[in-house]
PDB file of C-alpha atoms in Angstrom:
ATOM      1  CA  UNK A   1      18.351  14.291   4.754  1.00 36.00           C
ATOM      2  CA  UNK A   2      21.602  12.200   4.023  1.00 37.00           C
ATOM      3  CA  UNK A   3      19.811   8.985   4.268  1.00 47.00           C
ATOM      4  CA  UNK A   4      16.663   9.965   2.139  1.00 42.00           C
ATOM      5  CA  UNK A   5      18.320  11.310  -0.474  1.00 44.00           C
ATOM      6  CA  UNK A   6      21.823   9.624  -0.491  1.00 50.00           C
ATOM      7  CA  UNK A   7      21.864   6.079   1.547  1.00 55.00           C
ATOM      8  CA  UNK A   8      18.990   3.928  -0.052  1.00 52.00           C
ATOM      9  CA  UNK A   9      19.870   4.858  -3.984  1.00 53.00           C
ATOM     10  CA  UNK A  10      23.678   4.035  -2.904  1.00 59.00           C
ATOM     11  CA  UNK A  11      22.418   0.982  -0.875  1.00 53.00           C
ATOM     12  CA  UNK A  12      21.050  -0.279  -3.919  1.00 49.00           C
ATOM     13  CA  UNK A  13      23.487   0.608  -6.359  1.00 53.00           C
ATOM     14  CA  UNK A  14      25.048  -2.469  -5.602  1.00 48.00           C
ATOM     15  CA  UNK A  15      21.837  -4.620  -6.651  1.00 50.00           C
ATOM     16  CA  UNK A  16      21.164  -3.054  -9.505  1.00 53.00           C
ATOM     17  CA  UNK A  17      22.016  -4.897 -12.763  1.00 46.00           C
ATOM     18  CA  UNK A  18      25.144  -3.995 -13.447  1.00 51.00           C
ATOM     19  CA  UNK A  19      26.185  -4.306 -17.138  1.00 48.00           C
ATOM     20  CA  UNK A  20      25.600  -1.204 -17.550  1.00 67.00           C
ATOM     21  CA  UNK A  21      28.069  -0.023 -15.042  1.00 79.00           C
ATOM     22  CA  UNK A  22      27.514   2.909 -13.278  1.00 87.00           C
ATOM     23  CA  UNK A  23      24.660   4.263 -14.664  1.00 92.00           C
ATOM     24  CA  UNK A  24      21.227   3.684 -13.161  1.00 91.00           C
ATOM     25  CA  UNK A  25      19.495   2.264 -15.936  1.00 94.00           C
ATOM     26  CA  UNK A  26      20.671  -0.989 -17.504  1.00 93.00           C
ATOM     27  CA  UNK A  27      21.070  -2.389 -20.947  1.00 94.00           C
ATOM     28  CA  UNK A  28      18.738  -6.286 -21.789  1.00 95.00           C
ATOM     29  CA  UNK A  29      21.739  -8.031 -22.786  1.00 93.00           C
ATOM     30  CA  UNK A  30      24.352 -10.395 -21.496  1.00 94.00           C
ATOM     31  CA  UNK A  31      27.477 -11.724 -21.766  1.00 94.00           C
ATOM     32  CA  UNK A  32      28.403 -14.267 -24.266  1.00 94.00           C
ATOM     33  CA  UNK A  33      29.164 -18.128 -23.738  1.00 94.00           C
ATOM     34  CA  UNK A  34      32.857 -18.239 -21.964  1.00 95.00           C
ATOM     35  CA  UNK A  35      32.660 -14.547 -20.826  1.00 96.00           C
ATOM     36  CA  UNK A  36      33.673 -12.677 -17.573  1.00 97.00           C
ATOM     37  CA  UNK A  37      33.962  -9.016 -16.960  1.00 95.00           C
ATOM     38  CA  UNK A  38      34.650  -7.324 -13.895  1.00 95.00           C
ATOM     39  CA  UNK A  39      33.387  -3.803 -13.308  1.00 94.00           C
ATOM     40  CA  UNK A  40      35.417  -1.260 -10.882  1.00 95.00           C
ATOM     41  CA  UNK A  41      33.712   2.280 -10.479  1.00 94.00           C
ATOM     42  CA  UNK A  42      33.185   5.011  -7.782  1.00 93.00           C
ATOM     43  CA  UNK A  43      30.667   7.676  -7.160  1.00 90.00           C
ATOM     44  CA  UNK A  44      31.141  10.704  -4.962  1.00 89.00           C
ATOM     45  CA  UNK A  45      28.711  13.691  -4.036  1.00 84.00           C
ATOM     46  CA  UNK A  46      30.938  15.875  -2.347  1.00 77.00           C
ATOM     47  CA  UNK A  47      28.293  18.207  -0.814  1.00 73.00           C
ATOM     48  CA  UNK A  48      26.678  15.343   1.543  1.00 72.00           C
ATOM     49  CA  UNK A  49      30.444  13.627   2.442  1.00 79.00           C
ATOM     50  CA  UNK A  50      29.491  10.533   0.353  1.00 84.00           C
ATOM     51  CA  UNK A  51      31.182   7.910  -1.341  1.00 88.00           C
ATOM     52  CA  UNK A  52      30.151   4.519  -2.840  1.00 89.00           C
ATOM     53  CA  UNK A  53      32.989   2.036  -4.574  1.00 92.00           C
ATOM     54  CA  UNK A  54      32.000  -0.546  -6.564  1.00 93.00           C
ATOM     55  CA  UNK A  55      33.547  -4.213  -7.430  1.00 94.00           C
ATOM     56  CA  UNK A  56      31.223  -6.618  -9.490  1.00 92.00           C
ATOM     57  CA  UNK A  57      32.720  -9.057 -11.091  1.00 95.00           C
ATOM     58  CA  UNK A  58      30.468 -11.987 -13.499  1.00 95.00           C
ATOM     59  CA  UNK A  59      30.492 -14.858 -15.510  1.00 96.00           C
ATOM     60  CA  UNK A  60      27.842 -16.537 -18.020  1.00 96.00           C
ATOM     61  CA  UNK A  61      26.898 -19.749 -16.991  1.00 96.00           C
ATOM     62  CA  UNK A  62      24.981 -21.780 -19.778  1.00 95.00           C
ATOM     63  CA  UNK A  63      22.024 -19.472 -20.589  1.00 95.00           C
ATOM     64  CA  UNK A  64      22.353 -16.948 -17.326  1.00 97.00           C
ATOM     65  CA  UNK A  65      24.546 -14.131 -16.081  1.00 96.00           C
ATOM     66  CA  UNK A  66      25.602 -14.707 -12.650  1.00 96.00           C
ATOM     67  CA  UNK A  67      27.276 -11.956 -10.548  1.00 94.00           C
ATOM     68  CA  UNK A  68      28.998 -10.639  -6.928  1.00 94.00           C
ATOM     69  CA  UNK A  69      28.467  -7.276  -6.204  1.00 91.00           C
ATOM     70  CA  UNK A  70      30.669  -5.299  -3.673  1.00 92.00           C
ATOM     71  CA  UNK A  71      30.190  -1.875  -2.399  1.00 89.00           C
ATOM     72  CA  UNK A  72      31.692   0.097   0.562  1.00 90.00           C
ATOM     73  CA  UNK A  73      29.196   3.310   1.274  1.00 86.00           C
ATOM     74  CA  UNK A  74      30.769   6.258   2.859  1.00 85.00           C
ATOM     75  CA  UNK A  75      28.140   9.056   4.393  1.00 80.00           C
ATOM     76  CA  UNK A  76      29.422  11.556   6.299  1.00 75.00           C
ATOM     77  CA  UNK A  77      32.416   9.868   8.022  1.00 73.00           C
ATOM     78  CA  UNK A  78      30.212   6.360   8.652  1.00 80.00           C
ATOM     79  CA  UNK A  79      31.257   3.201   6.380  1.00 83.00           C
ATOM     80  CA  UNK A  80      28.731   0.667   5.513  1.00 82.00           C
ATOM     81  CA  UNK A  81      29.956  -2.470   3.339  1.00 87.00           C
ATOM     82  CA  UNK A  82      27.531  -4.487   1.114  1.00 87.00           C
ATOM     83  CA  UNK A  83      27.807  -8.029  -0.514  1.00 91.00           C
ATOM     84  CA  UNK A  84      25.533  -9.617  -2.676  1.00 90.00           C
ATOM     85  CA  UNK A  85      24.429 -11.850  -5.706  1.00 94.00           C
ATOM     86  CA  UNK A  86      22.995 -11.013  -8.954  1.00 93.00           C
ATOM     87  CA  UNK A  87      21.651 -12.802 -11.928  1.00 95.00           C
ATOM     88  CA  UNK A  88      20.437 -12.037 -15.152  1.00 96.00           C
ATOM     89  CA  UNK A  89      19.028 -13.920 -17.772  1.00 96.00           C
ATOM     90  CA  UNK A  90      18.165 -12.275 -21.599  1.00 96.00           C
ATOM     91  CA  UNK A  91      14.774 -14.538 -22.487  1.00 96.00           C
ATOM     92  CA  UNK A  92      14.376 -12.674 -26.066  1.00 96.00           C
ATOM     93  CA  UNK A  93      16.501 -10.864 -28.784  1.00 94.00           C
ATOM     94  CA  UNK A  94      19.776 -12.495 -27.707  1.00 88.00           C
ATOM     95  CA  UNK A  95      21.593 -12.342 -31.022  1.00 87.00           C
ATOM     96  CA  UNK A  96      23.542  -8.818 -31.045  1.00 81.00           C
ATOM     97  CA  UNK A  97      21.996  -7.599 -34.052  1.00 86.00           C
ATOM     98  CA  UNK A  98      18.451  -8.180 -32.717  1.00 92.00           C
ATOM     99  CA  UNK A  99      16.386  -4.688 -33.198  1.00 96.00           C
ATOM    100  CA  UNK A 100      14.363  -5.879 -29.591  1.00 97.00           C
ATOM    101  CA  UNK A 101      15.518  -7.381 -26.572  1.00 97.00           C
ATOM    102  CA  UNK A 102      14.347  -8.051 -23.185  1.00 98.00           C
ATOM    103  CA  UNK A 103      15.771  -9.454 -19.813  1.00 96.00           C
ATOM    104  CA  UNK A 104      15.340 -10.448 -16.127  1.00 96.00           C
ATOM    105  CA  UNK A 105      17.307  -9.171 -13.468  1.00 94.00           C
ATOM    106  CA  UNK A 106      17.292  -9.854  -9.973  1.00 93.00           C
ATOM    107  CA  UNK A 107      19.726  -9.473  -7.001  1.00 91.00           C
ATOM    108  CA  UNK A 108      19.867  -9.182  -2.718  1.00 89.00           C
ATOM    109  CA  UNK A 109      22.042  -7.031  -0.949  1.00 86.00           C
ATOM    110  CA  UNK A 110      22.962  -7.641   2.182  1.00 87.00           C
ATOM    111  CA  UNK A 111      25.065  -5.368   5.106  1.00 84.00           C
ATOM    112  CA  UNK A 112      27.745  -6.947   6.590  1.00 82.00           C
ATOM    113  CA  UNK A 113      26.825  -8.175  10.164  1.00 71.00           C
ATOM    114  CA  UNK A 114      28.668  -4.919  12.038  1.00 62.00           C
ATOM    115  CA  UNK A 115      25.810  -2.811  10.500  1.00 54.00           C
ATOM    116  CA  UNK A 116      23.354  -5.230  11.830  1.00 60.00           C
ATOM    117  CA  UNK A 117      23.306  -7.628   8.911  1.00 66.00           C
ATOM    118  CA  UNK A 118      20.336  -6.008   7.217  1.00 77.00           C
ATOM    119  CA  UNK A 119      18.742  -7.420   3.665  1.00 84.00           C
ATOM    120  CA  UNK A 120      17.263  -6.083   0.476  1.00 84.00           C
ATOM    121  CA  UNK A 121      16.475  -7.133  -2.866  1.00 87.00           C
ATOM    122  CA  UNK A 122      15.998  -6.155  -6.591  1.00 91.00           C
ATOM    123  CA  UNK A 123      13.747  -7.288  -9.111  1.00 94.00           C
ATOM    124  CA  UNK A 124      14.110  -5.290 -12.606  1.00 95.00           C
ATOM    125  CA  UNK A 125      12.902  -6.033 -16.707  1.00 97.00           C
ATOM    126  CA  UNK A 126      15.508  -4.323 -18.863  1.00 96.00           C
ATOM    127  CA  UNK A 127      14.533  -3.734 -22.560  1.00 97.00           C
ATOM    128  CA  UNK A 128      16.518  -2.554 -25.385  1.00 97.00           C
ATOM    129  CA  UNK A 129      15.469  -0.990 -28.671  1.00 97.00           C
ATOM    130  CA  UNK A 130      18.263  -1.142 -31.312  1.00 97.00           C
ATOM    131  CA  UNK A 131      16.988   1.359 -33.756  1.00 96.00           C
ATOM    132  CA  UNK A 132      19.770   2.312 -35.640  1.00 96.00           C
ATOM    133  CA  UNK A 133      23.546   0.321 -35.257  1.00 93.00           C
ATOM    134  CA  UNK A 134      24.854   3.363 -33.632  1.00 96.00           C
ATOM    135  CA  UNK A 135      21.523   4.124 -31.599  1.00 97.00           C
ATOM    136  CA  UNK A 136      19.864   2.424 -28.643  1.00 97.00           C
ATOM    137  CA  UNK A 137      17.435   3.005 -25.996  1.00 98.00           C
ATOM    138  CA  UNK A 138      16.704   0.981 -22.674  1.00 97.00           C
ATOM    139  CA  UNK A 139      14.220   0.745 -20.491  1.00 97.00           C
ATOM    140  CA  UNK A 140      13.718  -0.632 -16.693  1.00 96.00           C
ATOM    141  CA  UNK A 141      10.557  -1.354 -14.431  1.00 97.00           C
ATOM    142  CA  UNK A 142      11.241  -3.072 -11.627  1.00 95.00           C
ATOM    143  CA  UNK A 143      10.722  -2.724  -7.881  1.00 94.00           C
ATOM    144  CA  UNK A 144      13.465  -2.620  -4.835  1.00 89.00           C
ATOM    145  CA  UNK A 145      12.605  -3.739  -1.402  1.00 87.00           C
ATOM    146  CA  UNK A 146      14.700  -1.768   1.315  1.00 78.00           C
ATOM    147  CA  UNK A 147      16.402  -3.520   4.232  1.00 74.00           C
ATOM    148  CA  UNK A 148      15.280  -4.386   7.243  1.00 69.00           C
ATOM    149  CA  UNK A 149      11.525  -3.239   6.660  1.00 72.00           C
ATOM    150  CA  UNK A 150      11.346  -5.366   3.132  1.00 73.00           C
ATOM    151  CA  UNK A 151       8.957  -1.934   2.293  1.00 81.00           C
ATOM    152  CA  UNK A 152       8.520  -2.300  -1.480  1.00 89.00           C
ATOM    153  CA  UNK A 153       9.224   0.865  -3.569  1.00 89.00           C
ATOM    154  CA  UNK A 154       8.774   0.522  -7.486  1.00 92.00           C
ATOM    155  CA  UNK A 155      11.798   1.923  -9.825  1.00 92.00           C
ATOM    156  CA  UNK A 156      11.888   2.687 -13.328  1.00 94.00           C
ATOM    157  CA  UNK A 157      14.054   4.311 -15.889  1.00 95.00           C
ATOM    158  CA  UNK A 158      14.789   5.618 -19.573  1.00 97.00           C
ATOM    159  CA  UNK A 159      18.247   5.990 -20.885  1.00 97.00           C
ATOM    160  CA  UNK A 160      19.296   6.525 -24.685  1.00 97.00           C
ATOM    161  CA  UNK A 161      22.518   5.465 -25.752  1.00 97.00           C
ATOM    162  CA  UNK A 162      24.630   7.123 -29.393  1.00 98.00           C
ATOM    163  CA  UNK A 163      27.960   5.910 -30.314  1.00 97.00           C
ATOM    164  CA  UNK A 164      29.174   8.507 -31.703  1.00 98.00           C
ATOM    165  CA  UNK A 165      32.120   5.813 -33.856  1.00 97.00           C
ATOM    166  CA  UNK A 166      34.071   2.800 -32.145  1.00 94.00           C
ATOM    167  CA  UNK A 167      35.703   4.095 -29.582  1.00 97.00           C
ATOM    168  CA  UNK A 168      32.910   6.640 -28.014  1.00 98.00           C
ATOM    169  CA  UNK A 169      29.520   6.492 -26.583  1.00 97.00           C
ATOM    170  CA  UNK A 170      27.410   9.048 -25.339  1.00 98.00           C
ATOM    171  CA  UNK A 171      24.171   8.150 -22.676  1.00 97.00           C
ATOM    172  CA  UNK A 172      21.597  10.298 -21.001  1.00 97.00           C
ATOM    173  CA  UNK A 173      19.137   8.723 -18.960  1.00 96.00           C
ATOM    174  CA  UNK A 174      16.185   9.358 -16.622  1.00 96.00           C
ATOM    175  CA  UNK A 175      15.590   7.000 -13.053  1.00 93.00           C
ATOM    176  CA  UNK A 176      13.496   6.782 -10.515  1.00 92.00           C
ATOM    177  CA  UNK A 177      14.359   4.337  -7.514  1.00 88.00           C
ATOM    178  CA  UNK A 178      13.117   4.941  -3.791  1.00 82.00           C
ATOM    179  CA  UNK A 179      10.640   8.044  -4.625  1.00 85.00           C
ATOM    180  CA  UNK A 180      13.690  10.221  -6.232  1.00 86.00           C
ATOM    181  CA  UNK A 181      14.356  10.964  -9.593  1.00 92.00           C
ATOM    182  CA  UNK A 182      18.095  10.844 -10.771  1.00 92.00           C
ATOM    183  CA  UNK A 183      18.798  12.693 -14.062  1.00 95.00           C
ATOM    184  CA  UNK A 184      22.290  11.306 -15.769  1.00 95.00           C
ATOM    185  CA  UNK A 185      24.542  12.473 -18.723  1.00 97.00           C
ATOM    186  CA  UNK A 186      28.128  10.733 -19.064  1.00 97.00           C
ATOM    187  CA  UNK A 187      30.089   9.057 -21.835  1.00 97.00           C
ATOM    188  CA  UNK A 188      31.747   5.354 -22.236  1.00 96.00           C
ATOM    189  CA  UNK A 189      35.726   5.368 -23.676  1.00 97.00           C
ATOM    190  CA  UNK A 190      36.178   1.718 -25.516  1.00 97.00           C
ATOM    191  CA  UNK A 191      39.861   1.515 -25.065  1.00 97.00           C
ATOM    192  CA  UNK A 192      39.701  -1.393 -26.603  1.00 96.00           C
ATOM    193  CA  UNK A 193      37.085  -4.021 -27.801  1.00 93.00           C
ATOM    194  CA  UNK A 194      36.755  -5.112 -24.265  1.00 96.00           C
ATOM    195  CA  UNK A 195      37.815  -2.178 -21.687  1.00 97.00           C
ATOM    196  CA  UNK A 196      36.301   0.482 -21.257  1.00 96.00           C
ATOM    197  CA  UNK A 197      35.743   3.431 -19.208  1.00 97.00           C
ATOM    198  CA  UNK A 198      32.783   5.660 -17.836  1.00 96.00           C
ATOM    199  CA  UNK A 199      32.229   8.957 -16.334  1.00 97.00           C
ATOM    200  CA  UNK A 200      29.407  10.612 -15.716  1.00 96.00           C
ATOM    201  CA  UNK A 201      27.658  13.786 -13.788  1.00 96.00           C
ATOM    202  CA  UNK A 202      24.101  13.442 -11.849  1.00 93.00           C
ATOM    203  CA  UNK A 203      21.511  15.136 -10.362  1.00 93.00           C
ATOM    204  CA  UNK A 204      18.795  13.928  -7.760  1.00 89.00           C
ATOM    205  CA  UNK A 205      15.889  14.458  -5.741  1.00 84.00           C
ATOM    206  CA  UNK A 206      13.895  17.578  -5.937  1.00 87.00           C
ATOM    207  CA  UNK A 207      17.155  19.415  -4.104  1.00 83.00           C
ATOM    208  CA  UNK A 208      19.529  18.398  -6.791  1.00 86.00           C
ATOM    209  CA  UNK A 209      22.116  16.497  -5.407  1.00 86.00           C
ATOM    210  CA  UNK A 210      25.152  16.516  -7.615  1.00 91.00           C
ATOM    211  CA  UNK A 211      27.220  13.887  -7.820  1.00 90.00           C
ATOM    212  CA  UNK A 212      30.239  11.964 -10.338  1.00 94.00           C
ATOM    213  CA  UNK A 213      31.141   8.865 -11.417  1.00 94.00           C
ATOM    214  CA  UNK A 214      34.100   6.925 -13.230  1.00 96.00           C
ATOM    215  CA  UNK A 215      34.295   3.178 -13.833  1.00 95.00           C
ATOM    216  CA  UNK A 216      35.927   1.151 -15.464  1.00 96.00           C
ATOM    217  CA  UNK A 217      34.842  -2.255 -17.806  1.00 95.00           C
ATOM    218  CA  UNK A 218      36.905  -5.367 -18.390  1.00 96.00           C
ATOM    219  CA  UNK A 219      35.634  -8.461 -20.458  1.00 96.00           C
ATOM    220  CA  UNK A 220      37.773 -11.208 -20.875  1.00 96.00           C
ATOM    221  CA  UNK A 221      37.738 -14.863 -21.377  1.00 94.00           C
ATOM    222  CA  UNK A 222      37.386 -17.874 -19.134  1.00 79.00           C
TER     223      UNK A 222
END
């Protein structure tokens, strides 16, 4: 039960593109020229016992957005850690005022060798609809393939995004990765132009497994 509803979305949390932090379904842009960020966030369902945290930092390098993503999984007292590369490259609508937008994302994930050094990969075509300045929607298709087996499973996702002013940002999204659907509602805090922080609830599978989430979001110069 854990590992069908719990271990293979975590597993692949840390593919996924990440610029849109924690939440499931990502955004079509990237950062600018000379830009890093780093991203720091945790999720915990406390009715299964499990735990992923999250370390991903990236960098734009001439036209692409190249990444490390690094996850330790907790289930139920076992540990699993993760590494793994991701890149991303926005191939139309990159100007920030662009009403469409549209991206490539791919990634592998692989277990560290005391879990038997198992592989998987991540393949996913963000778009982004600006239809108001202070409105957006995003949406994925995309497919994962699972470790060890390589047993292709197709994902795809909806999300809406409102900032509500400057400083806060409401999102509510719909996923579906690895034959579950994961229904998400949370909020992003700009502390400033370039930090931020998330937190969000979630539901998912057809049991509804609860779970939280806060991260936090630092851009900065290279």
């Amino acid at each position: 039960m854990i590992r069908r509803y719990l271990m293979a979305p975590l597993w692949f949390a840390a593919a996924s593109a990440q610029a849109g932090g924690h939440f499931d379904v990502d955004d079509a842009g990237t950062l600018d020229r000379g830009q890093c960020q780093y991203e720091l966030w945790g999720t915990r369902t406390r009715s299964q016992q499990t735990t992923l945290w999250h370390l991903g930092p990236a960098c734009r390098v001439g036209p692409v957005e190249l990444g490390l993503n690094i996850d330790r999984i907790a289930v139920a007292g076992d540990r699993l850690h993760t590494v793994g590369p991701q890149l991303k490259w926005t191939f139309l609508g990159q100007a920030p005022d662009a009403p469409w937008s549209a991206a490539v994302s791919m990634g592998a994930t692989f277990e560290l060798p005391r879990h038997g050094g198992r592989t998987g990969g991540q393949f996913v075509v963000p778009v982004t609809w600006r239809a108001t300045d202070s409105l957006q929607a995003h949406a994925n298709l995309g497919a994962d393939w699972a470790p060890g087996t390589g047993a292709r499973s197709g994902r795809g996702g909806l999300a809406g995004e409102w900032a509500l002013n400057d400083t806060v940002s409401l999102i509510a999204e719909r996923n579906r990765a690895f034959g579950l659907w994961t229904s998400r509602v949370g909020a992003r805090f700009s502390l400033t132009p370039l930090i931020s922080i998330d937190v969000s609830a979630a539901r998912t599978g057809p049991g509804g497994v609860r779970g939280v989430a806060i991260g936090l979001n630092h851009e900065f110069g290279r």
